Amino acid sequence: MNRGFASDNNAGVHPRIMKALADANSGHCIAYGDDPYTDAAKEQFGKLFGECEVFFVFNGTGANVLSLQAMTQPYQAVICADTAHIHVDECGAPERFTGCKLLFNPTPDGKLRISDIARHLHGIGVEHHAQPHVVSITQATEMGTVYTVDEMREIAGFVHSNGLLLHVDGARVANAAVHLGVSVKEMITDTGVDVLSFGGTKNGMMYGEAVVVLNYALADNFKYIRKQGMQLASKMRYISAQFGEYLKDDLWMENARHSNRMAQLLCNEVQTLGITVTQKVEANEVFAILPPQAIEELQREFFFYVWDESRNEVRWVCSWDTTEDDIERFISLLKK
Amino acid sequence: MNRGFASDNNAGVHPRIMKALADANSGHCIAYGDDPYTDAAKEQFGKLFGECEVFFVFNGTGANVLSLQAMTQPYQAVICADTAHIHVDECGAPERFTGCKLLFNPTPDGKLRISDIARHLHGIGVEHHAQPHVVSITQATEMGTVYTVDEMREIAGFVHSNGLLLHVDGARVANAAVHLGVSVKEMITDTGVDVLSFGGTKNGMMYGEAVVVLNYALADNFKYIRKQGMQLASKMRYISAQFGEYLKDDLWMENARHSNRMAQLLCNEVQTLGITVTQKVEANEVFAILPPQAIEELQREFFFYVWDESRNEVRWVCSWDTTEDDIERFISLLKK
Amino acid sequence: MNRGFASDNNAGVHPRIMKALADANSGHCIAYGDDPYTDAAKEQFGKLFGECEVFFVFNGTGANVLSLQAMTQPYQAVICADTAHIHVDECGAPERFTGCKLLFNPTPDGKLRISDIARHLHGIGVEHHAQPHVVSITQATEMGTVYTVDEMREIAGFVHSNGLLLHVDGARVANAAVHLGVSVKEMITDTGVDVLSFGGTKNGMMYGEAVVVLNYALADNFKYIRKQGMQLASKMRYISAQFGEYLKDDLWMENARHSNRMAQLLCNEVQTLGITVTQKVEANEVFAILPPQAIEELQREFFFYVWDESRNEVRWVCSWDTTEDDIERFISLLKK
Amino acid sequence: MNRGFASDNNAGVHPRIMKALADANSGHCIAYGDDPYTDAAKEQFGKLFGECEVFFVFNGTGANVLSLQAMTQPYQAVICADTAHIHVDECGAPERFTGCKLLFNPTPDGKLRISDIARHLHGIGVEHHAQPHVVSITQATEMGTVYTVDEMREIAGFVHSNGLLLHVDGARVANAAVHLGVSVKEMITDTGVDVLSFGGTKNGMMYGEAVVVLNYALADNFKYIRKQGMQLASKMRYISAQFGEYLKDDLWMENARHSNRMAQLLCNEVQTLGITVTQKVEANEVFAILPPQAIEELQREFFFYVWDESRNEVRWVCSWDTTEDDIERFISLLKK
């Protein structure tokens, strides 16, 4: 299938990751993570984030749900934007596995404001109400926008001063860091995030995500949560080897920088054509309004999703492997 | 690390599987399984098992737990052997996610008898008791033994005549089929199994297992169960491509045939040394009693697990990549 | 403590119910519901609702959660108003026990409109999204308003034509029926409700609610759901005897008629004083805006709750035992 | 229905409890436990047990399940006898709501020995295995036997020295205390029990049990667990008033002393007839072997349950209201 703009999950695996998998495929390794590839990858995470505990899991939903499980008791609640992946794209897994209620707000751009959080902070100590305990934000958001470091710090401060914890769904955390031009340590560790779902799959890996626990106390029993949560890989070395390569020489940043740049290019080109782009393009996604007939014609050659049918809003996602040529061809088609 | 006898999960990935992964790594594919690799792999399953619905998941615990979820309501119970992986090696995931009680019996060889099932069939219709609804057996068992086709048929008949359903944990189903010299259709479909967890990882794959639903009605909502169960891979093609190669030209049978043969060789060699082998060797595992000091010395060079410390019983597992030379070196060491 | 307007849960038990309890306290009865009191009470429900299955439980949260459990699979979602008791007053029990997501909307008066339901009916058949399967409305609502029979019928029709089920939280169902001047058969059975939580405690009983299953198929396994849901009373006769008396000679309607009338009186009196009543008074609750200092002074003598601090909105609830004199004294105090 | 020997749940409510309910039925009380009856009853518990936190719930299954919920994380396991109510009579509610695995052993008399516990203490720290964290014993047991104070202390010591917690299902705790001739403080608090399910219903109350938390840390969030667990009574005063009377002037001990004495009498009488009594009669239950035809004839006049059909073992339970005359009539019938 041709490269399209449907999802960064549709892209393949970066050649360097493929090679790392092949290189790891030699001899025996103790299963379940007691192997040198895993040790090495964890060490790399330590260099990136400072002191932390890292647990590799299979996928993004697993990373998010297990993170929340480690941060909550079932009578608590998780506050998020109503566009949050944990709310709209995980088939209710967070509620099902944590037992917690999700409290959500509409936001114009996928970014939760302090006021969005504050309005849920009532009934504290009253047993009739699920007790807010975690705020979960997505960085970069599902709308392709990015919290600034100051915004992150402000949210973390507000969250902690109210006795809550902060989770970040970082399925596209690399795209956010590249956009802000800061390290993940500055963006995540130093702003006060408690637990991060660190994505790999959307940005050039085959499978595998990491739960990065910066608030150590929350890591104590995580190994049981992961195993009971069906997210412990037996042949762990193949996730670890991917992460090892992914983090080496900033491959992960390079991939994100590329997909961000492609999205920017796409945005510029379509705006030139007079098309309305509905969200700031700060990561690798572009949201735009198209005439309905144009949508169908384009989709025949380049698959992508309609985001909001009622207003003919579409979503285009660029990947690590999107080329300028892909965009040129897409724009040419669009011109017609 | 050297090849040892600790676990077939410690082995690497078969070169043909590695190549299939590389071959699948081209262009874009729709995520989550709507891709030609997945279609092709499903078709191969259809050829093997006859009509069935197949769902790929990440790992064995996921396959087992989601199978049971599809077969039960939370007020029901699952009957199994007390050596069953679902009982002893999944950190309580089956109870946690299905809500069901596990009812288990000791067995001499990991094989559940009709009488082991029958003793739990009381209190039927009485709301105080969790209602037995599924019997789960492992083929080949965790003790390296294999149910005959007649035994499978007899169990399935008993299970169904009592209004229950039959699940098979087939993490090593290939080893069982090879041992019996029958097709999985004869062993699984034709004997009346309702749902099978079909293993790939222990037998030469990198990751990925399949839930094979032979009782179609149980497949209706499985896609939601898989997604909510955190077992839906975004880049599904890489699981499907593995299965495609795994099932092609009987690679999976070849691998199992090899590991079974290696286990048989190991068994024969250690028996020649006067060592007691405690279970019939019908698949790729050998259980034996060793003098305690021998255990420690051997473990220094060949890692393996002590199964039952109280009686110095050890478990050795052969893999698709175990060589005759590995066994010779191991036996030499043992002789000392 | 003096009678106040805080909650109908603060009221005592009607003398006729107390007498029925005393009368039932003779000799032995088979536990768990196999007794003549339970048979008789079920028969009375049959007369009220037409053919139905009835299950007695301990409390309203139990009735609601078990009703939803009987109507859902964990990957589904329940649509409700954002004032719904199941959403705001059950500490997340519905999510915890059903595994389902709750989808909620703000409404001006606690009543869900067709459009509030319709906006959640997307992503149907798409496994990433929790599948809407139940609509839960409250009759009378938590805001003291009442759906008309036509509104009920319209909602039920819409719900069913979309393949969903309709649950009614009837903690104050008697107040609604009295307001509409119709039988519960007309209001509930004939409009197409699938399952009703039928309240008793708020309207003069000591404890005990009933789950009335009008869609029989949903009753099949309810006895297990109730037992596993910790809501099966051992000495069931004492719940049944209460319901027997409650339904006899329309005691339940009388009690509701009285509390509705008291609420109407209270409403009229405060409006005469120029106080803004914020919701239609159709059941036994009055919502009003008071000056902040008046709130505190009143609360010293008559306890009640502030509903919305941001706008000084208070809630007053009348009970089966509220007297005209209570209201006169309250109004006198208010005048000061 | 005549008084029989089927269950202490079949008995009625003690007249003093009925009177206490009537006395509490005056005026309004704040709902959900913020009332003087509840304060007073809690104080009485404090006098009985020493410092503790007490939470009233509806029934025994609720008390047990919520106790376990407060003591566990879902990846842990609970060790119990295979006759334990939590294992055989709660329809899997403990697994369903705590997520934990139950590990159980056969015992000759319903009493768990240190060795029964010890055999489950392996795999500690290994994430593949549900981690044993609570031992739950029943006092008096479901077999009518009683742990001595020394046995309780020994179990508690063993449990704690292994980092586990001790739960006691005290549905018949009064019968045990009476048998041992000690206070519950000596039997429960001083031996080191962490959480007790304190029964009332089987011993003369209408409904209501208490969770007595002696290990304070475990009480911190219990109010949320109770509410989310659907066990928070709105009109709490009626449970509290019952407990107030139940504990006053040792009514609860009197009732238990009576039912124990009746069981002893019944035991002596049937043994005189040459009938084999299969368990020590230390509480209010008698287990005996009867000829099959005698069972049916007796059941026509006095309802009771067959415990073990395979050996014609029956169970007779005496209640607070069993009379010597009941026993004489039963024995006369038995003689025939």
Tab-separated table of C-alpha atoms in Angstrom, chain B:
chain	number	residue	atom	x	y	z
B	1	MET	CA	24.225	-16.228	26.388
B	2	ASN	CA	24.619	-19.904	25.630
B	3	ARG	CA	21.657	-21.973	24.755
B	4	GLY	CA	20.328	-23.702	27.847
B	5	PHE	CA	17.325	-25.696	28.908
B	6	ALA	CA	15.553	-23.121	31.023
B	7	SER	CA	12.684	-22.256	28.730
B	8	ASP	CA	11.632	-22.204	25.117
B	9	ASN	CA	10.977	-18.523	25.785
B	10	ASN	CA	14.721	-18.027	26.092
B	11	ALA	CA	15.302	-19.124	22.513
B	12	GLY	CA	15.536	-16.667	19.664
B	13	VAL	CA	13.465	-16.222	16.550
B	14	HIS	CA	13.660	-18.612	13.621
B	15	PRO	CA	15.543	-17.093	10.651
B	16	ARG	CA	12.575	-17.591	8.346
B	17	ILE	CA	10.403	-15.591	10.722
B	18	MET	CA	13.032	-12.828	10.818
B	19	LYS	CA	13.033	-12.725	7.073
B	20	ALA	CA	9.239	-12.572	6.940
B	21	LEU	CA	9.327	-9.581	9.258
B	22	ALA	CA	11.833	-7.839	7.016
B	23	ASP	CA	9.747	-8.626	3.945
B	24	ALA	CA	6.630	-7.181	5.547
B	25	ASN	CA	8.448	-3.960	6.278
B	26	SER	CA	7.558	-2.119	3.133
B	27	GLY	CA	5.201	0.801	2.614
B	28	HIS	CA	2.136	1.544	4.659
B	29	CYS	CA	-0.528	-0.847	5.895
B	30	ILE	CA	-3.790	0.011	7.569
B	31	ALA	CA	-3.262	-0.448	11.270
B	32	TYR	CA	-5.081	-2.805	13.627
B	33	GLY	CA	-5.428	-5.715	11.232
B	34	ASP	CA	-7.151	-4.433	8.141
B	35	ASP	CA	-4.169	-5.415	5.993
B	36	PRO	CA	-3.278	-8.156	3.480
B	37	TYR	CA	-0.818	-9.932	5.810
B	38	THR	CA	-3.567	-10.432	8.347
B	39	ASP	CA	-6.055	-11.568	5.736
B	40	ALA	CA	-3.550	-14.097	4.425
B	41	ALA	CA	-2.655	-15.438	7.843
B	42	LYS	CA	-6.298	-15.856	8.768
B	43	GLU	CA	-6.847	-17.811	5.592
B	44	GLN	CA	-4.006	-20.137	6.532
B	45	PHE	CA	-5.645	-20.733	9.891
B	46	GLY	CA	-8.853	-21.568	8.063
B	47	LYS	CA	-7.014	-24.194	6.063
B	48	LEU	CA	-5.536	-25.715	9.197
B	49	PHE	CA	-8.584	-25.761	11.415
B	50	GLY	CA	-11.535	-25.588	9.066
B	51	GLU	CA	-14.019	-22.797	9.658
B	52	CYS	CA	-12.944	-20.654	12.535
B	53	GLU	CA	-12.479	-17.073	13.629
B	54	VAL	CA	-8.918	-16.030	14.447
B	55	PHE	CA	-7.717	-13.103	16.513
B	56	PHE	CA	-4.067	-12.265	16.957
B	57	VAL	CA	-2.879	-11.034	20.325
B	58	PHE	CA	0.470	-10.209	21.898
B	59	ASN	CA	1.176	-13.030	24.293
B	60	GLY	CA	0.053	-16.255	25.862
B	61	THR	CA	-1.457	-14.769	28.982
B	62	GLY	CA	-3.427	-12.406	26.769
B	63	ALA	CA	-4.622	-15.285	24.601
B	64	ASN	CA	-5.742	-17.328	27.588
B	65	VAL	CA	-7.402	-14.525	29.515
B	66	LEU	CA	-9.267	-13.122	26.521
B	67	SER	CA	-10.380	-16.612	25.505
B	68	LEU	CA	-11.827	-17.162	28.954
B	69	GLN	CA	-13.396	-13.700	28.923
B	70	ALA	CA	-15.214	-14.562	25.704
B	71	MET	CA	-16.497	-17.797	27.225
B	72	THR	CA	-17.693	-16.655	30.637
B	73	GLN	CA	-19.802	-14.356	32.725
B	74	PRO	CA	-18.182	-13.134	35.953
B	75	TYR	CA	-20.309	-15.340	38.231
B	76	GLN	CA	-19.023	-18.479	36.580
B	77	ALA	CA	-16.029	-20.703	37.287
B	78	VAL	CA	-13.227	-22.236	35.248
B	79	ILE	CA	-12.004	-25.746	36.040
B	80	CYS	CA	-8.330	-26.546	35.447
B	81	ALA	CA	-5.394	-28.610	36.667
B	82	ASP	CA	-3.433	-27.102	39.511
B	83	THR	CA	-0.382	-26.988	37.272
B	84	ALA	CA	-2.241	-24.950	34.636
B	85	HIS	CA	-0.464	-21.843	33.409
B	86	ILE	CA	-3.694	-19.898	33.909
B	87	HIS	CA	-3.603	-20.874	37.558
B	88	VAL	CA	0.061	-20.650	38.519
B	89	ASP	CA	1.811	-18.431	36.019
B	90	GLU	CA	-0.448	-15.539	35.119
B	91	CYS	CA	-0.420	-13.594	38.405
B	92	GLY	CA	-4.142	-14.022	38.813
B	93	ALA	CA	-4.960	-12.359	35.498
B	94	PRO	CA	-7.776	-14.810	34.703
B	95	GLU	CA	-9.630	-14.055	37.947
B	96	ARG	CA	-8.895	-10.343	37.696
B	97	PHE	CA	-10.201	-9.875	34.200
B	98	THR	CA	-12.975	-12.419	33.901
B	99	GLY	CA	-14.143	-12.083	37.515
B	100	CYS	CA	-14.452	-15.871	37.565
B	101	LYS	CA	-13.312	-18.310	40.189
B	102	LEU	CA	-10.704	-20.896	39.229
B	103	LEU	CA	-11.372	-24.416	40.508
B	104	PHE	CA	-8.335	-26.628	40.368
B	105	ASN	CA	-7.182	-30.105	41.237
B	106	PRO	CA	-3.848	-31.740	41.720
B	107	THR	CA	-3.050	-34.186	38.939
B	108	PRO	CA	-0.100	-36.580	38.692
B	109	ASP	CA	0.898	-35.480	35.201
B	110	GLY	CA	-0.773	-32.174	34.398
B	111	LYS	CA	-3.664	-33.929	32.655
B	112	LEU	CA	-7.191	-33.343	33.869
B	113	ARG	CA	-9.400	-36.452	34.071
B	114	ILE	CA	-13.156	-36.595	33.757
B	115	SER	CA	-13.333	-37.281	37.479
B	116	ASP	CA	-11.339	-34.116	38.176
B	117	ILE	CA	-13.958	-32.160	36.294
B	118	ALA	CA	-16.951	-34.038	37.661
B	119	ARG	CA	-16.109	-33.315	41.276
B	120	HIS	CA	-16.665	-29.604	40.670
B	121	LEU	CA	-20.058	-30.039	39.035
B	122	HIS	CA	-22.252	-29.461	42.033
B	123	GLY	CA	-24.275	-26.534	43.238
B	124	ILE	CA	-25.460	-26.068	39.660
B	125	GLY	CA	-28.247	-23.523	39.564
B	126	VAL	CA	-27.570	-22.477	43.150
B	127	GLU	CA	-26.705	-18.800	43.257
B	128	HIS	CA	-24.371	-19.108	46.224
B	129	HIS	CA	-21.851	-20.981	44.123
B	130	ALA	CA	-19.821	-19.721	41.207
B	131	GLN	CA	-21.205	-21.761	38.321
B	132	PRO	CA	-18.694	-23.990	36.493
B	133	HIS	CA	-18.837	-22.990	32.854
B	134	VAL	CA	-15.468	-23.630	31.243
B	135	VAL	CA	-12.932	-26.413	31.455
B	136	SER	CA	-9.442	-25.339	30.476
B	137	ILE	CA	-6.819	-27.931	29.616
B	138	THR	CA	-3.289	-27.432	28.337
B	139	GLN	CA	-2.078	-29.344	25.287
B	140	ALA	CA	0.801	-30.245	25.585
B	141	THR	CA	0.584	-29.852	29.361
B	142	GLU	CA	2.941	-27.883	31.532
B	143	MET	CA	4.394	-31.272	32.560
B	144	GLY	CA	5.378	-32.163	29.015
B	145	THR	CA	2.624	-34.736	28.652
B	146	VAL	CA	0.028	-34.920	25.901
B	147	TYR	CA	-3.676	-35.776	25.856
B	148	THR	CA	-4.478	-38.399	23.250
B	149	VAL	CA	-7.096	-37.574	20.644
B	150	ASP	CA	-9.457	-39.966	22.393
B	151	GLU	CA	-8.889	-38.262	25.704
B	152	MET	CA	-9.542	-34.876	24.104
B	153	ARG	CA	-12.742	-36.152	22.545
B	154	GLU	CA	-13.891	-37.735	25.767
B	155	ILE	CA	-13.280	-34.554	27.732
B	156	ALA	CA	-15.007	-32.384	25.137
B	157	GLY	CA	-17.982	-34.745	25.128
B	158	PHE	CA	-18.255	-34.704	28.899
B	159	VAL	CA	-17.836	-30.952	29.031
B	160	HIS	CA	-20.515	-30.289	26.433
B	161	SER	CA	-22.957	-32.835	27.779
B	162	ASN	CA	-22.812	-30.882	31.030
B	163	GLY	CA	-23.457	-27.566	29.306
B	164	LEU	CA	-19.893	-26.322	29.700
B	165	LEU	CA	-17.341	-25.103	27.186
B	166	LEU	CA	-13.824	-26.357	26.486
B	167	HIS	CA	-10.775	-24.106	26.258
B	168	VAL	CA	-7.349	-25.386	25.300
B	169	ASP	CA	-4.200	-23.531	26.236
B	170	GLY	CA	-2.078	-24.426	23.236
B	171	ALA	CA	1.090	-22.548	24.050
B	172	ARG	CA	2.781	-25.784	22.895
B	173	VAL	CA	0.025	-27.149	20.702
B	174	ALA	CA	2.471	-27.869	17.893
B	175	ASN	CA	4.493	-30.157	20.140
B	176	ALA	CA	1.343	-32.086	20.990
B	177	ALA	CA	0.246	-32.493	17.381
B	178	VAL	CA	3.679	-33.687	16.357
B	179	HIS	CA	3.763	-36.174	19.196
B	180	LEU	CA	0.357	-37.590	18.298
B	181	GLY	CA	1.081	-37.514	14.589
B	182	VAL	CA	-2.234	-35.873	13.817
B	183	SER	CA	-3.337	-32.567	12.347
B	184	VAL	CA	-4.614	-29.827	14.630
B	185	LYS	CA	-7.926	-30.185	12.879
B	186	GLU	CA	-8.150	-33.757	14.092
B	187	MET	CA	-6.809	-32.896	17.522
B	188	ILE	CA	-8.682	-29.647	18.157
B	189	THR	CA	-11.538	-28.946	15.755
B	190	ASP	CA	-12.802	-32.487	15.385
B	191	THR	CA	-12.639	-33.354	19.063
B	192	GLY	CA	-14.920	-30.425	19.892
B	193	VAL	CA	-12.715	-27.741	21.385
B	194	ASP	CA	-14.527	-24.392	21.608
B	195	VAL	CA	-11.623	-21.975	21.841
B	196	LEU	CA	-7.891	-22.537	21.464
B	197	SER	CA	-4.987	-20.344	22.510
B	198	PHE	CA	-2.597	-21.107	19.671
B	199	GLY	CA	1.001	-20.455	20.619
B	200	GLY	CA	3.737	-19.094	18.412
B	201	THR	CA	6.287	-17.421	20.642
B	202	LYS	CA	7.673	-20.525	22.364
B	203	ASN	CA	8.157	-22.229	19.026
B	204	GLY	CA	10.230	-19.770	17.016
B	205	MET	CA	8.238	-16.570	16.753
B	206	MET	CA	9.217	-13.195	18.225
B	207	TYR	CA	5.828	-12.329	19.737
B	208	GLY	CA	2.211	-13.010	18.942
B	209	GLU	CA	-0.301	-15.709	19.729
B	210	ALA	CA	-3.652	-16.493	18.167
B	211	VAL	CA	-7.042	-17.048	19.691
B	212	VAL	CA	-8.772	-19.587	17.457
B	213	VAL	CA	-12.524	-19.575	18.031
B	214	LEU	CA	-14.100	-22.756	16.726
B	215	ASN	CA	-17.455	-22.151	18.397
B	216	TYR	CA	-18.393	-19.158	16.251
B	217	ALA	CA	-20.956	-17.621	18.565
B	218	LEU	CA	-18.129	-16.882	20.968
B	219	ALA	CA	-16.356	-14.737	18.369
B	220	ASP	CA	-19.116	-12.178	17.973
B	221	ASN	CA	-17.769	-9.573	20.325
B	222	PHE	CA	-14.210	-10.720	20.544
B	223	LYS	CA	-12.861	-7.676	18.764
B	224	TYR	CA	-14.078	-5.465	21.599
B	225	ILE	CA	-12.749	-7.871	24.205
B	226	ARG	CA	-9.347	-7.775	22.524
B	227	LYS	CA	-9.239	-4.001	22.294
B	228	GLN	CA	-10.465	-3.437	25.839
B	229	GLY	CA	-8.115	-6.220	26.914
B	230	MET	CA	-5.144	-4.153	25.679
B	231	GLN	CA	-4.162	-6.875	23.217
B	232	LEU	CA	-4.859	-5.202	19.879
B	233	ALA	CA	-1.582	-4.492	18.092
B	234	SER	CA	-1.506	-1.274	16.093
B	235	LYS	CA	1.074	-2.501	13.592
B	236	MET	CA	-0.712	-5.818	13.303
B	237	ARG	CA	0.983	-6.791	10.052
B	238	TYR	CA	4.108	-7.780	11.958
B	239	ILE	CA	2.271	-10.406	13.968
B	240	SER	CA	0.375	-11.603	10.927
B	241	ALA	CA	3.487	-11.852	8.781
B	242	GLN	CA	5.100	-14.018	11.426
B	243	PHE	CA	2.130	-16.346	11.532
B	244	GLY	CA	2.039	-16.437	7.770
B	245	GLU	CA	5.568	-17.763	7.637
B	246	TYR	CA	5.154	-19.911	10.731
B	247	LEU	CA	2.323	-21.855	9.150
B	248	LYS	CA	3.880	-21.967	5.677
B	249	ASP	CA	5.372	-25.295	4.608
B	250	ASP	CA	4.811	-26.579	8.136
B	251	LEU	CA	7.622	-24.559	9.693
B	252	TRP	CA	5.746	-24.673	12.989
B	253	MET	CA	5.528	-28.477	12.874
B	254	GLU	CA	9.181	-28.772	11.935
B	255	ASN	CA	10.240	-26.624	14.850
B	256	ALA	CA	8.112	-28.632	17.244
B	257	ARG	CA	9.276	-31.922	15.801
B	258	HIS	CA	12.828	-30.831	16.393
B	259	SER	CA	12.352	-29.713	19.989
B	260	ASN	CA	10.399	-32.870	20.799
B	261	ARG	CA	13.174	-34.982	19.334
B	262	MET	CA	15.787	-33.117	21.334
B	263	ALA	CA	13.789	-33.676	24.526
B	264	GLN	CA	13.533	-37.357	23.722
B	265	LEU	CA	17.273	-37.540	23.186
B	266	LEU	CA	17.941	-35.718	26.439
B	267	CYS	CA	15.577	-38.032	28.274
B	268	ASN	CA	17.228	-41.125	26.894
B	269	GLU	CA	20.700	-39.884	27.706
B	270	VAL	CA	19.926	-38.981	31.304
B	271	GLN	CA	18.076	-42.220	31.892
B	272	THR	CA	21.148	-44.060	30.648
B	273	LEU	CA	23.004	-42.293	33.451
B	274	GLY	CA	20.530	-43.750	35.944
B	275	ILE	CA	18.730	-40.499	36.527
B	276	THR	CA	15.005	-40.710	37.255
B	277	VAL	CA	12.786	-38.962	34.749
B	278	THR	CA	9.525	-38.158	36.530
B	279	GLN	CA	7.129	-37.511	33.672
B	280	LYS	CA	6.572	-39.120	30.317
B	281	VAL	CA	8.451	-37.114	27.717
B	282	GLU	CA	5.820	-36.493	25.067
B	283	ALA	CA	6.618	-32.927	24.100
B	284	ASN	CA	9.731	-30.763	24.547
B	285	GLU	CA	10.137	-30.951	28.321
B	286	VAL	CA	12.016	-33.327	30.586
B	287	PHE	CA	11.429	-33.503	34.350
B	288	ALA	CA	14.073	-35.313	36.383
B	289	ILE	CA	15.381	-35.807	39.902
B	290	LEU	CA	18.989	-34.713	40.432
B	291	PRO	CA	21.291	-34.691	43.433
B	292	PRO	CA	21.233	-31.132	44.838
B	293	GLN	CA	24.925	-30.457	44.368
B	294	ALA	CA	24.685	-31.517	40.717
B	295	ILE	CA	21.923	-28.979	40.175
B	296	GLU	CA	24.039	-26.033	41.188
B	297	GLU	CA	27.050	-27.110	39.212
B	298	LEU	CA	25.036	-27.689	36.062
B	299	GLN	CA	23.222	-24.370	36.405
B	300	ARG	CA	26.524	-22.552	36.269
B	301	GLU	CA	26.899	-23.545	32.634
B	302	PHE	CA	23.381	-24.322	31.506
B	303	PHE	CA	20.634	-22.298	33.060
B	304	PHE	CA	17.445	-24.182	33.984
B	305	TYR	CA	14.834	-24.111	36.726
B	306	VAL	CA	14.256	-26.292	39.754
B	307	TRP	CA	10.618	-27.363	39.499
B	308	ASP	CA	10.065	-28.813	42.953
B	309	GLU	CA	12.701	-27.970	45.517
B	310	SER	CA	11.341	-30.410	48.054
B	311	ARG	CA	12.279	-33.365	45.875
B	312	ASN	CA	15.110	-31.895	43.779
B	313	GLU	CA	13.056	-32.143	40.653
B	314	VAL	CA	14.279	-30.038	37.759
B	315	ARG	CA	12.722	-29.058	34.444
B	316	TRP	CA	14.610	-28.976	31.157
B	317	VAL	CA	12.995	-27.493	28.088
B	318	CYS	CA	14.261	-28.006	24.546
B	319	SER	CA	13.702	-25.401	21.862
B	320	TRP	CA	13.529	-25.175	18.093
B	321	ASP	CA	17.211	-24.219	18.209
B	322	THR	CA	18.516	-26.831	20.660
B	323	THR	CA	21.259	-28.877	19.023
B	324	GLU	CA	22.444	-32.417	19.571
B	325	ASP	CA	25.710	-30.869	20.487
B	326	ASP	CA	24.062	-28.850	23.269
B	327	ILE	CA	22.768	-32.081	24.690
B	328	GLU	CA	26.067	-33.875	24.374
B	329	ARG	CA	27.856	-31.098	26.226
B	330	PHE	CA	25.172	-31.082	28.876
B	331	ILE	CA	25.369	-34.835	29.322
B	332	SER	CA	29.151	-34.683	29.540
B	333	LEU	CA	28.913	-32.155	32.269
B	334	LEU	CA	26.273	-34.234	34.013
B	335	LYS	CA	28.522	-37.256	33.929
B	336	LYS	CA	31.053	-35.424	36.001
